[in-house]
Amino acid sequence: MNNSMGINVGNLRNKRIAVGACYFVPGVVFASWASRIPDVKELLHLSNGQLGSVLFAIPIGQLLMMAFSGILVSRFGSKKMLMLSEFLYAASLFAIGLCDNVLHLIMALMALGMMANLMNIATNTQACYLEKLYGRNIMSSFHGMWSLGGFAGGIIGALFAGTLLPVSVHFTSVLVASVIIVALCFRNLVSESLAKAEDEDVPNFSFRSVDPTLILLGVMGFGGMFCEGTVYDWSSVYFLTVVKPDAAFIRAGYIAGMGAMTLGRFLADGFVTKYGPSRVLKVCGLLILGGLLLAASLPYLITATLGFLLVGFGISSSVPICYSVAGKLGTMKASIAITIVSSISFFGFLVGPPVIGWLSELSNLRIALSLAACFGLFIAFVAGKGCKNNNKNMRGNDLLNDADNSEDLDYKNPLIVDINDLDIVEYEGLIGATSYNEF
């Protein structure tokens, strides 16, 4: 879709920056919490099993809010709900820093989960609207911004932990910075008038029209997010209780995993374009499998850090690829398909950390991580089935190369230019007019 709504390239660029910032901020907020879990665990004298039970407050909050988030976003608009949820999400982190007993921590984590659910729907709705305005898939870059925020939050957490300042000081600083950034982004988010115009052609949803492939993609996403949540919440604990390095390296696994995930998500589109989603997903699954097994079997500083680095690369692309494939199945509206897959996937992110805690209580943390590695094997095994009909659809730039040999595409008179030299690449014939915009 080109700029039929009268939006120029500069405005689109500003909107993309604003939406990207709204992915970056919650990444920082969540990583700030995740990086200080060992400190909160020690402060409240929690065992692994108790910590696992406490962490379950986040998915409970998500479940409580799930029935209302879609209604709120539909009723009041994604722009307003995004601002509200991002502010309350950061405020929940601030509340966690003030907790001095388990009950208060559970209540604060439930609030964090509730706001995370509302924010997840609001941000992805904004991203879907912006994708339509761009006329191309840019979802992976937004996931990359979330990961970049998580990486930055992990480093900030390590720096604050090194200063020996209270956790509350750290979380208060994050709250202030988050409010400033979100307030600056508000005016450049996709307006409700544009959102309504983009939703005019959305068909009514029916459960009978759900493609079984979406369920398979959702289960793969579930496995990827299960392992992602494990890295966030348990990597630092694993280093603290099992690897036992010097205090300065307790967060080495977390930072390695987040760094690899951030880099992998910004590189994902290029690998998918060249090799197709099926092959990339298989490699992702094998990286998850090998990384977790390496960290669990050789609990030393270098090997465990390398293991979480491999896991970070594996989880970096698995979920975004599942979303992208779902959106290009063609059996229903892309936004509806992505919603189905993301809903199934996100449960892995919610239940992963508490399940790891319970498994480690029954056995130990090394065995728990080894069992989580089975999800990597599953992803590698079923990737071909989930993507068998979508390899060509995922390889957007290859359409230019394949068009001459395809009788199914109404392709004519392409204008082929180097996208590194121009802000806009336009060509006609691929199901109407399409406009590619990069910044």
GROMACS .gro file of N, CA and C in nm, residues 99-248:
model
  450
   99CYS      N    1   0.871  -0.342   4.721
   99CYS     CA    2   0.816  -0.458   4.792
   99CYS      C    3   0.913  -0.508   4.900
  100ASP      N    4   0.856  -0.532   5.018
  100ASP     CA    5   0.938  -0.585   5.127
  100ASP      C    6   0.887  -0.719   5.180
  101ASN      N    7   0.788  -0.776   5.111
  101ASN     CA    8   0.742  -0.910   5.146
  101ASN      C    9   0.687  -0.978   5.021
  102VAL      N   10   0.663  -1.107   5.031
  102VAL     CA   11   0.624  -1.188   4.915
  102VAL      C   12   0.487  -1.147   4.863
  103LEU      N   13   0.393  -1.116   4.952
  103LEU     CA   14   0.259  -1.080   4.909
  103LEU      C   15   0.261  -0.954   4.823
  104HIS      N   16   0.334  -0.853   4.867
  104HIS     CA   17   0.344  -0.730   4.788
  104HIS      C   18   0.410  -0.756   4.653
  105LEU      N   19   0.511  -0.844   4.652
  105LEU     CA   20   0.579  -0.877   4.526
  105LEU      C   21   0.483  -0.945   4.430
  106ILE      N   22   0.402  -1.037   4.480
  106ILE     CA   23   0.305  -1.106   4.394
  106ILE      C   24   0.206  -1.007   4.335
  107MET      N   25   0.157  -0.914   4.415
  107MET     CA   26   0.060  -0.815   4.366
  107MET      C   27   0.124  -0.725   4.259
  108ALA      N   28   0.249  -0.685   4.281
  108ALA     CA   29   0.317  -0.599   4.184
  108ALA      C   30   0.343  -0.674   4.054
  109LEU      N   31   0.380  -0.801   4.064
  109LEU     CA   32   0.404  -0.881   3.944
  109LEU      C   33   0.275  -0.908   3.867
  110MET      N   34   0.165  -0.924   3.939
  110MET     CA   35   0.035  -0.939   3.871
  110MET      C   36   0.002  -0.812   3.792
  111ALA      N   37   0.026  -0.696   3.853
  111ALA     CA   38   0.003  -0.570   3.783
  111ALA      C   39   0.093  -0.560   3.661
  112LEU      N   40   0.219  -0.605   3.675
  112LEU     CA   41   0.311  -0.604   3.561
  112LEU      C   42   0.258  -0.691   3.448
  113GLY      N   43   0.205  -0.808   3.483
  113GLY     CA   44   0.149  -0.898   3.381
  113GLY      C   45   0.025  -0.841   3.315
  114MET      N   46  -0.061  -0.777   3.392
  114MET     CA   47  -0.183  -0.718   3.336
  114MET      C   48  -0.149  -0.609   3.235
  115MET      N   49  -0.056  -0.522   3.272
  115MET     CA   50  -0.018  -0.414   3.181
  115MET      C   51   0.059  -0.467   3.060
  116ALA      N   52   0.134  -0.575   3.080
  116ALA     CA   53   0.207  -0.635   2.968
  116ALA      C   54   0.111  -0.686   2.862
  117ASN      N   55  -0.002  -0.744   2.906
  117ASN     CA   56  -0.099  -0.796   2.811
  117ASN      C   57  -0.166  -0.685   2.733
  118LEU      N   58  -0.208  -0.581   2.804
  118LEU     CA   59  -0.270  -0.467   2.736
  118LEU      C   60  -0.172  -0.400   2.641
  119MET      N   61  -0.049  -0.386   2.685
  119MET     CA   62   0.054  -0.322   2.603
  119MET      C   63   0.089  -0.407   2.481
  120ASN      N   64   0.091  -0.540   2.498
  120ASN     CA   65   0.122  -0.630   2.387
  120ASN      C   66   0.023  -0.613   2.273
  121ILE      N   67  -0.105  -0.607   2.306
  121ILE     CA   68  -0.208  -0.590   2.203
  121ILE      C   69  -0.200  -0.451   2.141
  122ALA      N   70  -0.180  -0.349   2.224
  122ALA     CA   71  -0.177  -0.212   2.173
  122ALA      C   72  -0.056  -0.189   2.083
  123THR      N   73   0.063  -0.236   2.123
  123THR     CA   74   0.183  -0.214   2.041
  123THR      C   75   0.175  -0.290   1.909
  124ASN      N   76   0.131  -0.415   1.915
  124ASN     CA   77   0.123  -0.493   1.792
  124ASN      C   78   0.015  -0.442   1.699
  125THR      N   79  -0.091  -0.384   1.755
  125THR     CA   80  -0.193  -0.321   1.671
  125THR      C   81  -0.134  -0.200   1.599
  126GLN      N   82  -0.060  -0.117   1.672
  126GLN     CA   83   0.007  -0.004   1.609
  126GLN      C   84   0.104  -0.051   1.500
  127ALA      N   85   0.178  -0.157   1.529
  127ALA     CA   86   0.275  -0.208   1.432
  127ALA      C   87   0.205  -0.261   1.307
  128CYS      N   88   0.091  -0.327   1.324
  128CYS     CA   89   0.016  -0.378   1.209
  128CYS      C   90  -0.036  -0.264   1.122
  129TYR      N   91  -0.088  -0.159   1.184
  129TYR     CA   92  -0.133  -0.044   1.108
  129TYR      C   93  -0.017   0.018   1.030
  130LEU      N   94   0.097   0.030   1.096
  130LEU     CA   95   0.212   0.092   1.030
  130LEU      C   96   0.264   0.005   0.917
  131GLU      N   97   0.258  -0.127   0.934
  131GLU     CA   98   0.297  -0.218   0.826
  131GLU      C   99   0.211  -0.195   0.702
  132LYS      N  100   0.082  -0.174   0.723
  132LYS     CA  101  -0.006  -0.149   0.609
  132LYS      C  102   0.029  -0.018   0.540
  133LEU      N  103   0.064   0.083   0.617
  133LEU     CA  104   0.103   0.210   0.558
  133LEU      C  105   0.234   0.198   0.482
  134TYR      N  106   0.324   0.114   0.531
  134TYR     CA  107   0.452   0.093   0.464
  134TYR      C  108   0.437   0.003   0.341
  135GLY      N  109   0.341  -0.089   0.346
  135GLY     CA  110   0.324  -0.181   0.235
  135GLY      C  111   0.425  -0.294   0.234
  136ARG      N  112   0.489  -0.322   0.346
  136ARG     CA  113   0.586  -0.431   0.355
  136ARG      C  114   0.598  -0.475   0.500
  137ASN      N  115   0.660  -0.590   0.519
  137ASN     CA  116   0.676  -0.646   0.652
  137ASN      C  117   0.791  -0.579   0.725
  138ILE      N  118   0.761  -0.512   0.836
  138ILE     CA  119   0.865  -0.449   0.918
  138ILE      C  120   0.854  -0.494   1.063
  139MET      N  121   0.776  -0.600   1.087
  139MET     CA  122   0.754  -0.646   1.223
  139MET      C  123   0.882  -0.691   1.292
  140SER      N  124   0.972  -0.757   1.219
  140SER     CA  125   1.095  -0.809   1.279
  140SER      C  126   1.180  -0.697   1.338
  141SER      N  127   1.182  -0.582   1.271
  141SER     CA  128   1.262  -0.471   1.324
  141SER      C  129   1.206  -0.422   1.457
  142PHE      N  130   1.074  -0.429   1.475
  142PHE     CA  131   1.016  -0.388   1.602
  142PHE      C  132   1.051  -0.487   1.713
  143HIS      N  133   1.048  -0.615   1.679
  143HIS     CA  134   1.092  -0.715   1.777
  143HIS      C  135   1.239  -0.694   1.811
  144GLY      N  136   1.315  -0.651   1.711
  144GLY     CA  137   1.455  -0.620   1.737
  144GLY      C  138   1.471  -0.504   1.833
  145MET      N  139   1.382  -0.405   1.823
  145MET     CA  140   1.387  -0.293   1.916
  145MET      C  141   1.355  -0.337   2.058
  146TRP      N  142   1.260  -0.429   2.072
  146TRP     CA  143   1.230  -0.484   2.205
  146TRP      C  144   1.354  -0.554   2.262
  147SER      N  145   1.419  -0.633   2.178
  147SER     CA  146   1.540  -0.703   2.222
  147SER      C  147   1.652  -0.605   2.255
  148LEU      N  148   1.663  -0.500   2.173
  148LEU     CA  149   1.765  -0.398   2.200
  148LEU      C  150   1.738  -0.333   2.336
  149GLY      N  151   1.611  -0.308   2.365
  149GLY     CA  152   1.575  -0.255   2.495
  149GLY      C  153   1.609  -0.352   2.606
  150GLY      N  154   1.585  -0.481   2.582
  150GLY     CA  155   1.620  -0.582   2.682
  150GLY      C  156   1.769  -0.589   2.705
  151PHE      N  157   1.847  -0.579   2.598
  151PHE     CA  158   1.992  -0.581   2.610
  151PHE      C  159   2.041  -0.460   2.689
  152ALA      N  160   1.985  -0.343   2.655
  152ALA     CA  161   2.022  -0.221   2.727
  152ALA      C  162   1.981  -0.229   2.873
  153GLY      N  163   1.862  -0.284   2.898
  153GLY     CA  164   1.815  -0.298   3.035
  153GLY      C  165   1.901  -0.391   3.117
  154GLY      N  166   1.953  -0.497   3.052
  154GLY     CA  167   2.041  -0.589   3.123
  154GLY      C  168   2.171  -0.523   3.164
  155ILE      N  169   2.226  -0.443   3.074
  155ILE     CA  170   2.350  -0.371   3.106
  155ILE      C  171   2.326  -0.268   3.216
  156ILE      N  172   2.215  -0.195   3.204
  156ILE     CA  173   2.181  -0.096   3.307
  156ILE      C  174   2.164  -0.164   3.443
  157GLY      N  175   2.098  -0.282   3.441
  157GLY     CA  176   2.079  -0.356   3.565
  157GLY      C  177   2.211  -0.398   3.627
  158ALA      N  178   2.303  -0.444   3.543
  158ALA     CA  179   2.434  -0.484   3.594
  158ALA      C  180   2.509  -0.365   3.653
  159LEU      N  181   2.498  -0.250   3.588
  159LEU     CA  182   2.566  -0.129   3.638
  159LEU      C  183   2.508  -0.085   3.772
  160PHE      N  184   2.375  -0.086   3.782
  160PHE     CA  185   2.312  -0.048   3.909
  160PHE      C  186   2.347  -0.148   4.019
  161ALA      N  187   2.349  -0.278   3.984
  161ALA     CA  188   2.383  -0.378   4.084
  161ALA      C  189   2.526  -0.359   4.135
  162GLY      N  190   2.615  -0.315   4.046
  162GLY     CA  191   2.753  -0.292   4.085
  162GLY      C  192   2.771  -0.174   4.176
  163THR      N  193   2.677  -0.080   4.173
  163THR     CA  194   2.689   0.038   4.259
  163THR      C  195   2.641   0.012   4.401
  164LEU      N  196   2.575  -0.103   4.422
  164LEU     CA  197   2.520  -0.141   4.552
  164LEU      C  198   2.406  -0.050   4.596
  165LEU      N  199   2.350   0.027   4.502
  165LEU     CA  200   2.233   0.108   4.534
  165LEU      C  201   2.111   0.017   4.547
  166PRO      N  202   2.011   0.056   4.623
  166PRO     CA  203   1.891  -0.027   4.638
  166PRO      C  204   1.821  -0.049   4.504
  167VAL      N  205   1.751  -0.162   4.495
  167VAL     CA  206   1.676  -0.193   4.374
  167VAL      C  207   1.575  -0.083   4.343
  168SER      N  208   1.518  -0.021   4.445
  168SER     CA  209   1.418   0.083   4.426
  168SER      C  210   1.475   0.203   4.351
  169VAL      N  211   1.602   0.236   4.374
  169VAL     CA  212   1.664   0.348   4.302
  169VAL      C  213   1.676   0.315   4.154
  170HIS      N  214   1.716   0.194   4.124
  170HIS     CA  215   1.727   0.148   3.985
  170HIS      C  216   1.591   0.157   3.915
  171PHE      N  217   1.488   0.102   3.977
  171PHE     CA  218   1.357   0.097   3.914
  171PHE      C  219   1.293   0.235   3.903
  172THR      N  220   1.322   0.324   3.997
  172THR     CA  221   1.271   0.461   3.988
  172THR      C  222   1.332   0.534   3.869
  173SER      N  223   1.461   0.514   3.847
  173SER     CA  224   1.529   0.575   3.733
  173SER      C  225   1.470   0.528   3.601
  174VAL      N  226   1.438   0.398   3.593
  174VAL     CA  227   1.378   0.343   3.472
  174VAL      C  228   1.239   0.402   3.450
  175LEU      N  229   1.162   0.419   3.557
  175LEU     CA  230   1.028   0.478   3.546
  175LEU      C  231   1.035   0.619   3.489
  176VAL      N  232   1.123   0.700   3.540
  176VAL     CA  233   1.134   0.840   3.494
  176VAL      C  234   1.172   0.845   3.347
  177ALA      N  235   1.274   0.767   3.309
  177ALA     CA  236   1.318   0.765   3.169
  177ALA      C  237   1.208   0.715   3.077
  178SER      N  238   1.134   0.614   3.120
  178SER     CA  239   1.026   0.557   3.037
  178SER      C  240   0.916   0.659   3.013
  179VAL      N  241   0.876   0.729   3.115
  179VAL     CA  242   0.769   0.829   3.102
  179VAL      C  243   0.810   0.938   3.003
  180ILE      N  244   0.933   0.983   3.010
  180ILE     CA  245   0.981   1.088   2.920
  180ILE      C  246   0.979   1.041   2.775
  181ILE      N  247   1.032   0.921   2.750
  181ILE     CA  248   1.039   0.868   2.613
  181ILE      C  249   0.900   0.848   2.555
  182VAL      N  250   0.812   0.785   2.632
  182VAL     CA  251   0.676   0.757   2.583
  182VAL      C  252   0.600   0.886   2.556
  183ALA      N  253   0.616   0.985   2.641
  183ALA     CA  254   0.547   1.113   2.622
  183ALA      C  255   0.593   1.181   2.492
  184LEU      N  256   0.721   1.171   2.461
  184LEU     CA  257   0.773   1.231   2.338
  184LEU      C  258   0.723   1.159   2.213
  185CYS      N  259   0.688   1.031   2.227
  185CYS     CA  260   0.646   0.952   2.111
  185CYS      C  261   0.497   0.965   2.079
  186PHE      N  262   0.419   1.010   2.173
  186PHE     CA  263   0.273   1.004   2.161
  186PHE      C  264   0.220   1.066   2.033
  187ARG      N  265   0.264   1.186   1.999
  187ARG     CA  266   0.207   1.259   1.886
  187ARG      C  267   0.238   1.193   1.752
  188ASN      N  268   0.341   1.109   1.746
  188ASN     CA  269   0.379   1.047   1.618
  188ASN      C  270   0.327   0.905   1.600
  189LEU      N  271   0.250   0.855   1.696
  189LEU     CA  272   0.190   0.722   1.678
  189LEU      C  273   0.079   0.728   1.573
  190VAL      N  274   0.039   0.612   1.522
  190VAL     CA  275  -0.066   0.606   1.420
  190VAL      C  276  -0.197   0.653   1.482
  191SER      N  277  -0.259   0.752   1.420
  191SER     CA  278  -0.382   0.810   1.473
  191SER      C  279  -0.499   0.715   1.456
  192GLU      N  280  -0.604   0.738   1.533
  192GLU     CA  281  -0.722   0.652   1.525
  192GLU      C  282  -0.794   0.666   1.392
  193SER      N  283  -0.788   0.784   1.330
  193SER     CA  284  -0.853   0.800   1.200
  193SER      C  285  -0.788   0.713   1.094
  194LEU      N  286  -0.655   0.709   1.096
  194LEU     CA  287  -0.584   0.620   1.003
  194LEU      C  288  -0.610   0.474   1.036
  195ALA      N  289  -0.617   0.441   1.164
  195ALA     CA  290  -0.641   0.304   1.205
  195ALA      C  291  -0.777   0.255   1.155
  196LYS      N  292  -0.879   0.340   1.167
  196LYS     CA  293  -1.013   0.301   1.121
  196LYS      C  294  -1.015   0.283   0.970
  197ALA      N  295  -0.943   0.367   0.897
  197ALA     CA  296  -0.937   0.354   0.751
  197ALA      C  297  -0.871   0.223   0.711
  198GLU      N  298  -0.768   0.182   0.785
  198GLU     CA  299  -0.698   0.057   0.753
  198GLU      C  300  -0.781  -0.065   0.786
  199ASP      N  301  -0.877  -0.053   0.879
  199ASP     CA  302  -0.957  -0.167   0.922
  199ASP      C  303  -1.085  -0.184   0.843
  200GLU      N  304  -1.110  -0.099   0.744
  200GLU     CA  305  -1.236  -0.104   0.672
  200GLU      C  306  -1.255  -0.235   0.596
  201ASP      N  307  -1.145  -0.294   0.546
  201ASP     CA  308  -1.158  -0.414   0.464
  201ASP      C  309  -1.132  -0.542   0.541
  202VAL      N  310  -1.129  -0.538   0.675
  202VAL     CA  311  -1.104  -0.658   0.754
  202VAL      C  312  -1.231  -0.742   0.759
  203PRO      N  313  -1.225  -0.870   0.716
  203PRO     CA  314  -1.343  -0.955   0.718
  203PRO      C  315  -1.376  -1.001   0.859
  204ASN      N  316  -1.500  -1.046   0.879
  204ASN     CA  317  -1.540  -1.098   1.008
  204ASN      C  318  -1.467  -1.228   1.037
  205PHE      N  319  -1.424  -1.243   1.164
  205PHE     CA  320  -1.349  -1.362   1.202
  205PHE      C  321  -1.443  -1.479   1.230
  206SER      N  322  -1.399  -1.598   1.190
  206SER     CA  323  -1.474  -1.720   1.217
  206SER      C  324  -1.377  -1.830   1.256
  207PHE      N  325  -1.409  -1.904   1.364
  207PHE     CA  326  -1.321  -2.012   1.406
  207PHE      C  327  -1.314  -2.123   1.301
  208ARG      N  328  -1.416  -2.134   1.218
  208ARG     CA  329  -1.416  -2.236   1.115
  208ARG      C  330  -1.309  -2.210   1.009
  209SER      N  331  -1.267  -2.085   0.997
  209SER     CA  332  -1.170  -2.049   0.894
  209SER      C  333  -1.025  -2.059   0.941
  210VAL      N  334  -1.004  -2.101   1.065
  210VAL     CA  335  -0.868  -2.109   1.117
  210VAL      C  336  -0.791  -2.221   1.048
  211ASP      N  337  -0.678  -2.187   0.989
  211ASP     CA  338  -0.592  -2.285   0.921
  211ASP      C  339  -0.514  -2.364   1.028
  212PRO      N  340  -0.514  -2.499   1.020
  212PRO     CA  341  -0.438  -2.579   1.118
  212PRO      C  342  -0.291  -2.543   1.122
  213THR      N  343  -0.238  -2.491   1.011
  213THR     CA  344  -0.097  -2.451   1.010
  213THR      C  345  -0.071  -2.342   1.113
  214LEU      N  346  -0.171  -2.257   1.138
  214LEU     CA  347  -0.156  -2.153   1.238
  214LEU      C  348  -0.134  -2.212   1.377
  215ILE      N  349  -0.202  -2.321   1.407
  215ILE     CA  350  -0.184  -2.387   1.536
  215ILE      C  351  -0.043  -2.441   1.549
  216LEU      N  352   0.008  -2.502   1.440
  216LEU     CA  353   0.145  -2.554   1.442
  216LEU      C  354   0.246  -2.442   1.460
  217LEU      N  355   0.225  -2.332   1.389
  217LEU     CA  356   0.312  -2.216   1.405
  217LEU      C  357   0.305  -2.162   1.548
  218GLY      N  358   0.185  -2.162   1.604
  218GLY     CA  359   0.169  -2.116   1.740
  218GLY      C  360   0.243  -2.203   1.840
  219VAL      N  361   0.240  -2.335   1.819
  219VAL     CA  362   0.312  -2.426   1.910
  219VAL      C  363   0.462  -2.407   1.897
  220MET      N  364   0.511  -2.384   1.773
  220MET     CA  365   0.653  -2.354   1.757
  220MET      C  366   0.689  -2.224   1.828
  221GLY      N  367   0.602  -2.124   1.814
  221GLY     CA  368   0.624  -1.999   1.884
  221GLY      C  369   0.620  -2.018   2.035
  222PHE      N  370   0.532  -2.107   2.082
  222PHE     CA  371   0.524  -2.139   2.224
  222PHE      C  372   0.659  -2.191   2.274
  223GLY      N  373   0.720  -2.284   2.197
  223GLY     CA  374   0.849  -2.338   2.236
  223GLY      C  375   0.958  -2.232   2.238
  224GLY      N  376   0.956  -2.145   2.136
  224GLY     CA  377   1.056  -2.039   2.130
  224GLY      C  378   1.043  -1.943   2.247
  225MET      N  379   0.919  -1.905   2.280
  225MET     CA  380   0.899  -1.810   2.389
  225MET      C  381   0.919  -1.875   2.526
  226PHE      N  382   0.895  -2.005   2.537
  226PHE     CA  383   0.926  -2.077   2.660
  226PHE      C  384   1.075  -2.064   2.691
  227CYS      N  385   1.158  -2.088   2.589
  227CYS     CA  386   1.302  -2.077   2.607
  227CYS      C  387   1.347  -1.933   2.625
  228GLU      N  388   1.277  -1.840   2.560
  228GLU     CA  389   1.309  -1.698   2.576
  228GLU      C  390   1.284  -1.653   2.720
  229GLY      N  391   1.169  -1.691   2.774
  229GLY     CA  392   1.140  -1.658   2.913
  229GLY      C  393   1.238  -1.722   3.009
  230THR      N  394   1.286  -1.841   2.974
  230THR     CA  395   1.385  -1.909   3.057
  230THR      C  396   1.515  -1.830   3.063
  231VAL      N  397   1.558  -1.778   2.949
  231VAL     CA  398   1.680  -1.697   2.946
  231VAL      C  399   1.662  -1.571   3.030
  232TYR      N  400   1.548  -1.505   3.016
  232TYR     CA  401   1.525  -1.381   3.088
  232TYR      C  402   1.529  -1.403   3.240
  233ASP      N  403   1.454  -1.502   3.286
  233ASP     CA  404   1.431  -1.514   3.431
  233ASP      C  405   1.530  -1.607   3.502
  234TRP      N  406   1.593  -1.698   3.429
  234TRP     CA  407   1.672  -1.799   3.498
  234TRP      C  408   1.821  -1.799   3.463
  235SER      N  409   1.862  -1.726   3.362
  235SER     CA  410   2.005  -1.728   3.326
  235SER      C  411   2.091  -1.672   3.438
  236SER      N  412   2.050  -1.559   3.495
  236SER     CA  413   2.127  -1.499   3.604
  236SER      C  414   2.124  -1.587   3.729
  237VAL      N  415   2.007  -1.647   3.757
  237VAL     CA  416   1.997  -1.738   3.871
  237VAL      C  417   2.085  -1.860   3.850
  238TYR      N  418   2.089  -1.910   3.727
  238TYR     CA  419   2.172  -2.026   3.695
  238TYR      C  420   2.320  -1.995   3.719
  239PHE      N  421   2.362  -1.878   3.677
  239PHE     CA  422   2.502  -1.839   3.699
  239PHE      C  423   2.530  -1.820   3.848
  240LEU      N  424   2.434  -1.762   3.920
  240LEU     CA  425   2.454  -1.736   4.062
  240LEU      C  426   2.463  -1.865   4.143
  241THR      N  427   2.376  -1.962   4.113
  241THR     CA  428   2.364  -2.081   4.198
  241THR      C  429   2.438  -2.204   4.145
  242VAL      N  430   2.464  -2.209   4.014
  242VAL     CA  431   2.528  -2.328   3.956
  242VAL      C  432   2.668  -2.297   3.905
  243VAL      N  433   2.681  -2.198   3.817
  243VAL     CA  434   2.812  -2.163   3.761
  243VAL      C  435   2.902  -2.101   3.868
  244LYS      N  436   2.845  -2.011   3.947
  244LYS     CA  437   2.913  -1.946   4.059
  244LYS      C  438   3.043  -1.875   4.017
  245PRO      N  439   3.035  -1.783   3.922
  245PRO     CA  440   3.154  -1.705   3.885
  245PRO      C  441   3.173  -1.589   3.983
  246ASP      N  442   3.271  -1.505   3.953
  246ASP     CA  443   3.286  -1.383   4.032
  246ASP      C  444   3.160  -1.297   4.016
  247ALA      N  445   3.133  -1.212   4.114
  247ALA     CA  446   3.010  -1.133   4.115
  247ALA      C  447   2.991  -1.052   3.987
  248ALA      N  448   3.100  -1.007   3.927
  248ALA     CA  449   3.091  -0.923   3.808
  248ALA      C  450   3.038  -1.000   3.687
   0.00000   0.00000   0.00000
